[in-house]
Short mmCIF file of C-alpha atoms and ligand atoms in Angstrom, two decimals:
data_model
loop_
_atom_site.label_atom_id
_atom_site.label_comp_id
_atom_site.label_asym_id
_atom_site.label_seq_id
_atom_site.Cartn_x
_atom_site.Cartn_y
_atom_site.Cartn_z
CA UNK A 65 41.41 2.51 1.49
CA UNK A 66 38.33 1.16 3.26
CA UNK A 67 38.88 -0.40 6.67
CA UNK A 68 37.70 -4.04 6.91
CA UNK A 69 35.25 -3.17 9.71
CA UNK A 70 33.73 -0.49 7.49
CA UNK A 71 33.21 -3.02 4.73
CA UNK A 72 31.26 -5.16 7.18
CA UNK A 73 29.24 -2.16 8.27
CA UNK A 74 25.60 -2.82 7.75
CA UNK A 75 23.63 -0.03 9.33
CA UNK A 76 23.34 3.67 9.78
CA UNK A 77 23.74 4.53 13.49
CA UNK A 78 20.82 6.81 14.01
CA UNK A 79 18.34 9.29 12.59
CA UNK A 80 20.38 12.44 13.09
CA UNK A 81 18.24 15.26 11.76
CA UNK A 82 15.33 16.36 9.59
CA UNK A 83 15.19 19.33 7.22
CA UNK A 84 11.84 21.04 6.70
CA UNK A 85 10.98 23.63 4.08
CA UNK A 86 8.33 25.88 5.67
CA UNK A 87 6.41 28.94 4.50
CA UNK A 88 5.83 30.53 7.93
CA UNK A 89 9.08 30.82 9.90
CA UNK A 90 7.55 32.79 12.77
CA UNK A 91 4.84 30.17 13.34
CA UNK A 92 7.46 27.42 13.31
CA UNK A 93 9.66 29.28 15.78
CA UNK A 94 6.77 29.56 18.21
CA UNK A 95 5.71 25.97 17.60
CA UNK A 96 9.25 24.59 17.98
CA UNK A 97 10.14 26.51 21.13
CA UNK A 98 6.87 27.10 22.98
CA UNK A 99 4.87 23.96 22.05
CA UNK A 100 7.46 21.21 21.46
CA UNK A 101 9.96 22.75 23.88
CA UNK A 102 12.98 22.61 21.58
CA UNK A 103 15.64 25.35 21.63
CA UNK A 104 15.90 27.78 18.73
CA UNK A 105 19.54 28.07 17.62
CA UNK A 106 21.54 29.37 14.68
CA UNK A 107 19.08 31.98 13.42
CA UNK A 108 19.70 32.59 9.72
CA UNK A 109 17.40 35.61 9.43
CA UNK A 110 14.89 35.30 6.61
CA UNK A 111 16.45 32.00 5.52
CA UNK A 112 15.51 30.01 8.62
CA UNK A 113 16.81 28.65 11.91
CA UNK A 114 17.59 25.35 13.65
CA UNK A 115 16.13 23.52 16.63
CA UNK A 116 18.13 21.73 19.31
CA UNK A 117 17.07 19.04 21.83
CA UNK A 118 20.26 17.40 23.18
CA UNK A 119 24.04 17.71 22.81
CA UNK A 120 23.83 17.75 19.00
CA UNK A 121 24.23 21.25 17.62
CA UNK A 122 20.80 20.89 16.06
CA UNK A 123 18.23 18.20 15.22
CA UNK A 124 15.92 20.15 12.90
CA UNK A 125 16.80 22.58 10.13
CA UNK A 126 13.85 24.88 9.44
CA UNK A 127 14.37 26.47 6.03
CA UNK A 128 12.08 29.05 4.45
CA UNK A 129 10.37 27.89 1.24
CA UNK A 130 6.99 27.14 -0.32
CA UNK A 131 6.91 23.31 0.00
CA UNK A 132 5.75 22.99 3.63
CA UNK A 133 7.17 19.49 3.61
CA UNK A 134 10.16 17.36 4.45
CA UNK A 135 13.28 18.46 2.53
CA UNK A 136 15.74 15.82 3.77
CA UNK A 137 16.21 12.97 6.25
CA UNK A 138 19.69 12.91 7.84
CA UNK A 139 21.26 9.57 8.86
CA UNK A 140 24.50 9.36 10.84
CA UNK A 141 27.29 6.87 10.16
CA UNK A 142 30.51 6.30 12.11
CA UNK A 143 33.18 8.01 10.00
CA UNK A 144 34.69 8.72 6.58
CA UNK A 145 35.37 5.04 5.75
CA UNK A 146 31.75 4.14 6.47
CA UNK A 147 30.47 7.06 4.40
CA UNK A 148 32.64 5.94 1.50
CA UNK A 149 31.40 2.36 1.88
CA UNK A 150 27.78 3.58 1.80
CA UNK A 151 28.45 5.66 -1.33
CA UNK A 152 29.94 2.64 -3.03
CA UNK A 153 27.07 0.40 -1.97
CA UNK A 154 24.52 2.81 -3.49
CA UNK A 155 26.52 3.23 -6.70
CA UNK A 156 27.09 -0.50 -7.14
CA UNK A 157 23.37 -1.12 -6.66
CA UNK A 158 22.49 1.37 -9.36
CA UNK A 159 21.19 4.15 -7.12
CA UNK A 160 22.01 7.70 -8.02
CA UNK A 161 24.19 9.00 -5.21
CA UNK A 162 25.68 12.49 -5.07
CA UNK A 163 28.57 13.73 -2.99
CA UNK A 164 27.65 16.72 -0.85
CA UNK A 165 29.88 19.76 -1.29
CA UNK A 166 31.94 21.22 1.56
CA UNK A 167 29.45 24.08 1.68
CA UNK A 168 26.49 21.71 1.99
CA UNK A 169 28.25 19.80 4.78
CA UNK A 170 29.04 23.07 6.58
CA UNK A 171 25.38 24.08 6.36
CA UNK A 172 24.43 20.82 8.13
CA UNK A 173 27.23 21.18 10.70
CA UNK A 174 28.72 17.81 9.71
CA UNK A 175 32.10 16.72 8.35
CA UNK A 176 30.77 15.29 5.07
CA UNK A 177 27.56 13.96 3.52
CA UNK A 178 26.19 12.10 0.52
CA UNK A 179 22.67 12.27 -0.90
CA UNK A 180 20.38 9.56 -2.24
CA UNK A 181 16.61 9.35 -2.78
CA UNK A 182 14.51 6.41 -1.62
CA UNK A 183 12.16 4.63 -4.07
CA UNK A 184 9.36 7.11 -3.31
CA UNK A 185 11.65 10.08 -3.95
CA UNK A 186 12.17 11.03 -0.30
CA UNK A 187 15.60 12.73 -0.09
CA UNK A 188 18.08 11.12 2.31
CA UNK A 189 21.41 12.52 3.46
CA UNK A 190 24.01 10.25 5.04
CA UNK A 191 26.69 12.01 7.08
CA UNK A 192 29.41 11.61 9.68
CA UNK A 193 30.91 13.96 12.25
CA UNK A 194 27.96 16.01 13.51
CA UNK A 195 28.93 19.05 15.58
CA UNK A 196 28.03 18.69 19.24
CA UNK A 197 28.06 21.18 22.08
CA UNK A 198 28.96 21.12 25.79
CA UNK A 199 26.38 23.78 26.52
CA UNK A 200 23.55 22.18 28.49
CA UNK A 201 20.27 21.91 26.59
CA UNK A 202 17.71 24.27 28.10
CA UNK A 203 14.05 24.23 27.10
CA UNK A 204 11.55 27.02 27.74
CA UNK A 205 8.87 24.50 28.65
CA UNK A 206 10.07 20.85 28.78
CA UNK A 207 11.87 20.38 32.09
CA UNK A 208 12.64 16.64 31.82
CA UNK A 209 14.38 16.94 28.45
CA UNK A 210 14.18 14.51 25.54
CA UNK A 211 15.15 10.91 24.83
CA UNK A 212 17.65 11.44 22.00
CA UNK A 213 21.46 11.02 21.96
CA UNK A 214 22.41 7.62 20.53
CA UNK A 215 18.75 6.84 19.78
CA UNK A 216 18.58 9.78 17.39
CA UNK A 217 16.11 12.63 17.67
CA UNK A 218 12.96 10.48 17.35
CA UNK A 219 11.26 9.03 14.31
CA UNK A 220 9.85 10.04 10.96
CA UNK A 221 7.00 8.50 8.96
CA UNK A 222 7.05 9.01 5.20
CA UNK A 223 5.19 8.05 2.04
CA UNK A 224 6.02 4.84 0.17
CA UNK A 225 4.82 3.88 -3.29
CA UNK A 226 5.61 0.18 -3.07
CA UNK A 227 5.82 -1.01 0.53
CA UNK A 228 7.93 -4.12 -0.20
CA UNK A 229 10.37 -2.23 -2.43
CA UNK A 230 10.68 0.46 0.23
CA UNK A 231 11.42 -2.07 2.97
CA UNK A 232 14.00 -3.88 0.81
CA UNK A 233 15.71 -0.56 0.01
CA UNK A 234 16.08 0.54 3.63
CA UNK A 235 17.13 -2.96 4.76
CA UNK A 236 19.74 -3.62 2.09
CA UNK A 237 21.04 -0.08 1.57
CA UNK A 238 20.75 1.48 5.05
CA UNK A 239 20.94 -1.70 7.14
CA UNK A 240 17.70 -0.89 8.94
CA UNK A 241 15.99 -3.86 10.59
CA UNK A 242 12.32 -4.67 10.56
CA UNK A 243 10.55 -3.85 13.84
CA UNK A 244 6.99 -4.80 12.90
CA UNK A 245 3.93 -3.95 10.84
CA UNK A 246 0.57 -2.42 11.76
CA UNK A 247 -2.20 -3.52 9.43
CA UNK A 248 -5.81 -2.68 10.24
CA UNK A 249 -8.77 -0.43 9.60
CA UNK A 250 -8.88 2.95 11.30
CA UNK A 251 -12.21 4.80 11.05
CA UNK A 252 -12.76 3.55 7.51
CA UNK A 253 -9.13 3.99 6.40
CA UNK A 254 -6.87 1.07 5.51
CA UNK A 255 -3.69 1.22 7.59
CA UNK A 256 -0.57 -0.64 6.42
CA UNK A 257 2.61 0.72 7.97
CA UNK A 258 6.11 -0.81 8.14
CA UNK A 259 8.36 0.10 11.11
CA UNK A 260 12.18 -0.19 11.01
CA UNK A 261 14.97 0.43 13.53
CA UNK A 262 18.66 1.34 13.57
CA UNK A 263 19.32 1.22 17.34
CA UNK A 264 17.44 0.74 20.63
CA UNK A 265 14.64 3.05 19.50
CA UNK A 266 11.75 0.83 18.35
CA UNK A 267 11.57 2.64 15.03
CA UNK A 268 13.49 5.50 13.51
CA UNK A 269 11.61 5.19 10.25
CA UNK A 270 8.12 4.05 9.29
CA UNK A 271 6.34 4.23 5.96
CA UNK A 272 3.11 3.32 4.30
CA UNK A 273 0.97 4.19 1.34
CA UNK A 274 0.63 7.26 -0.76
CA UNK A 275 0.25 10.58 1.02
CA UNK A 276 -0.33 14.20 0.14
CA UNK A 277 3.15 15.15 1.34
CA UNK A 278 6.45 13.28 1.65
CA UNK A 279 6.08 13.27 5.43
CA UNK A 280 3.14 12.02 7.49
CA UNK A 281 4.62 12.94 10.88
CA UNK A 282 7.75 13.17 12.98
CA UNK A 283 7.97 12.28 16.64
CA UNK A 284 9.91 13.64 19.61
CA UNK A 285 10.01 11.78 22.93
CA UNK A 286 10.11 13.53 26.30
CA UNK A 287 11.66 11.80 29.31
CA UNK A 288 8.54 12.13 31.48
CA UNK A 289 4.92 11.22 30.77
CA UNK A 290 3.62 14.43 32.34
CA UNK A 291 5.40 16.34 29.56
CA UNK A 292 2.97 14.77 27.07
CA UNK A 293 -0.02 16.17 28.96
CA UNK A 294 1.70 19.51 29.42
CA UNK A 295 2.47 19.71 25.69
CA UNK A 296 -1.14 18.71 24.90
CA UNK A 297 -2.35 21.61 27.07
CA UNK A 298 0.08 24.10 25.52
CA UNK A 299 -0.98 23.00 22.06
CA UNK A 300 -4.73 23.21 22.81
CA UNK A 301 -4.46 26.63 24.44
CA UNK A 302 -2.38 27.96 21.55
CA UNK A 303 -5.25 27.13 19.19
CA UNK A 304 -3.50 24.09 17.73
CA UNK A 305 -5.52 21.43 15.91
CA UNK A 306 -5.29 17.94 17.37
CA UNK A 307 -5.08 15.13 14.82
CA UNK A 308 -5.27 12.19 17.23
CA UNK A 309 -6.08 12.36 20.93
CA UNK A 310 -3.88 10.91 23.70
CA UNK A 311 -3.27 7.19 23.34
CA UNK A 312 -0.74 4.35 23.49
CA UNK A 313 0.61 2.44 20.49
CA UNK A 314 0.77 -1.37 20.65
CA UNK A 315 4.25 -1.76 19.09
CA UNK A 316 6.61 0.83 20.62
CA UNK A 317 4.23 1.38 23.58
CA UNK A 318 4.55 5.13 23.06
CA UNK A 319 2.10 7.26 25.05
CA UNK A 320 1.46 10.23 22.78
CA UNK A 321 -0.82 12.55 20.88
CA UNK A 322 -0.72 13.95 17.34
CA UNK A 323 -1.30 17.48 16.13
CA UNK A 324 -0.90 19.61 13.01
CA UNK A 325 2.37 21.51 12.55
CA UNK A 326 2.21 25.03 11.04
CA UNK A 327 3.04 23.32 7.69
CA UNK A 328 -0.02 21.06 7.72
CA UNK A 329 1.76 17.75 8.27
CA UNK A 330 1.58 16.10 11.67
CA UNK A 331 3.79 15.82 14.72
CA UNK A 332 3.67 13.26 17.51
CA UNK A 333 4.75 14.16 21.03
CA UNK A 334 5.30 11.10 23.22
CA UNK A 335 6.94 9.45 26.19
CA UNK A 336 7.40 6.00 27.72
CA UNK A 337 8.40 3.95 24.66
CA UNK A 338 10.14 0.60 25.04
CA UNK A 339 13.72 0.06 23.89
CA UNK A 340 14.57 -2.98 21.78
CA UNK A 341 17.72 -5.08 21.47
CA UNK A 342 19.20 -8.27 20.02
CA UNK A 343 16.70 -11.04 19.57
CA UNK A 344 13.83 -8.70 18.77
CA UNK A 345 11.13 -10.61 16.93
CA UNK A 346 9.01 -8.71 14.47
CA UNK A 347 5.28 -9.23 14.37
CA UNK A 348 2.13 -7.77 12.82
CA UNK A 349 -0.23 -5.75 14.98
CA UNK A 350 -3.91 -5.54 14.16
CA UNK A 351 -4.60 -2.12 15.66
CA UNK A 352 -3.05 1.33 15.67
CA UNK A 353 -3.43 1.85 19.40
CA UNK A 354 -4.08 -0.08 22.60
CA UNK A 355 -6.34 2.80 23.59
CA UNK A 356 -6.89 6.37 22.44
CA UNK A 357 -5.36 8.13 19.41
CA UNK A 358 -8.89 8.90 18.28
CA UNK A 359 -9.87 11.62 15.82
CA UNK A 360 -11.06 14.64 17.85
CA UNK A 361 -14.27 14.73 15.77
CA UNK A 362 -15.55 12.08 18.18
CA UNK A 363 -15.52 14.70 20.92
CA UNK A 364 -17.16 17.28 18.67
CA UNK A 365 -20.03 14.87 17.98
CA UNK A 366 -20.56 14.28 21.69
CA UNK A 367 -20.54 18.03 22.42
CA UNK A 368 -23.01 18.66 19.58
CA UNK A 369 -25.38 15.99 20.93
CA UNK A 370 -25.13 17.43 24.45
CA UNK A 371 -25.85 20.94 23.17
CA UNK A 372 -28.82 19.78 21.09
CA UNK A 373 -30.30 17.96 24.05
CA UNK A 374 -29.82 21.07 26.26
CA UNK A 375 -31.42 23.29 23.59
CA UNK A 376 -34.39 20.90 23.26
CA UNK A 377 -34.99 21.11 26.99
CA UNK A 378 -35.01 24.86 26.52
FE1 FE2 B 432 4.80 7.95 15.26
#
């Protein structure tokens, strides 16, 4: 029996977790704990471990495997009636939906889950009843902690084959709402990204274009801006490769930088994003960033020129 309020349910509550399949567990453990400042929990030996950032038992499942890519996106719904309503909605719309086993739910530390792929083949899990903990979150390096809780862990940006089909799928099946678009040129590349939200976070999901991997990047948001600079320093001094320098986005106003994870896809570490509410009006932005977020090759060019000019002077 589905409760009437569940039938009216339109949206997932939040982006609850991501699952990554990674080839180098040790590199990910260092990256997760010492660069991002998340807490390593639930070590599963050679099979992997999890990463925590708030009162949820975990926000990232790091599983050993050859893909070095996203293995699943986890979305939280209110309870069993809502999960059942979602399963029915997918089935009635002709989407292949599978019921997660008790063992699969136990592995995710949730009460129950269902699985469905989006039109680009990105695997989604919808769940209710995530395990939480009263133990305070403690980071080795991020003192201010993270903006998570009801806003979810952050956001994820994935590949989409057909942008319109992708948007329609996440709007009608997941109840996500359009935040905005960014359409522009970026150093010779065409950018066309769609941003969607489930709660006060400006976007939990964004997608655009074909990509080498399922995932382009994921983002975590620290509570203080200084944490972004501190993470940038930790990353640089650990030999990490920056993908985009410090900058601020025009839509969510996130102050952030991008780097390469040990799996080759990107991460974004940010702070200072706006929160959105009822009455939000979507728009199209004509630039990726208000300032910054440049490819680091710009700096390399400047250094090379400076060195050449020094060498010429002898
Ligand atoms: Fe992002």
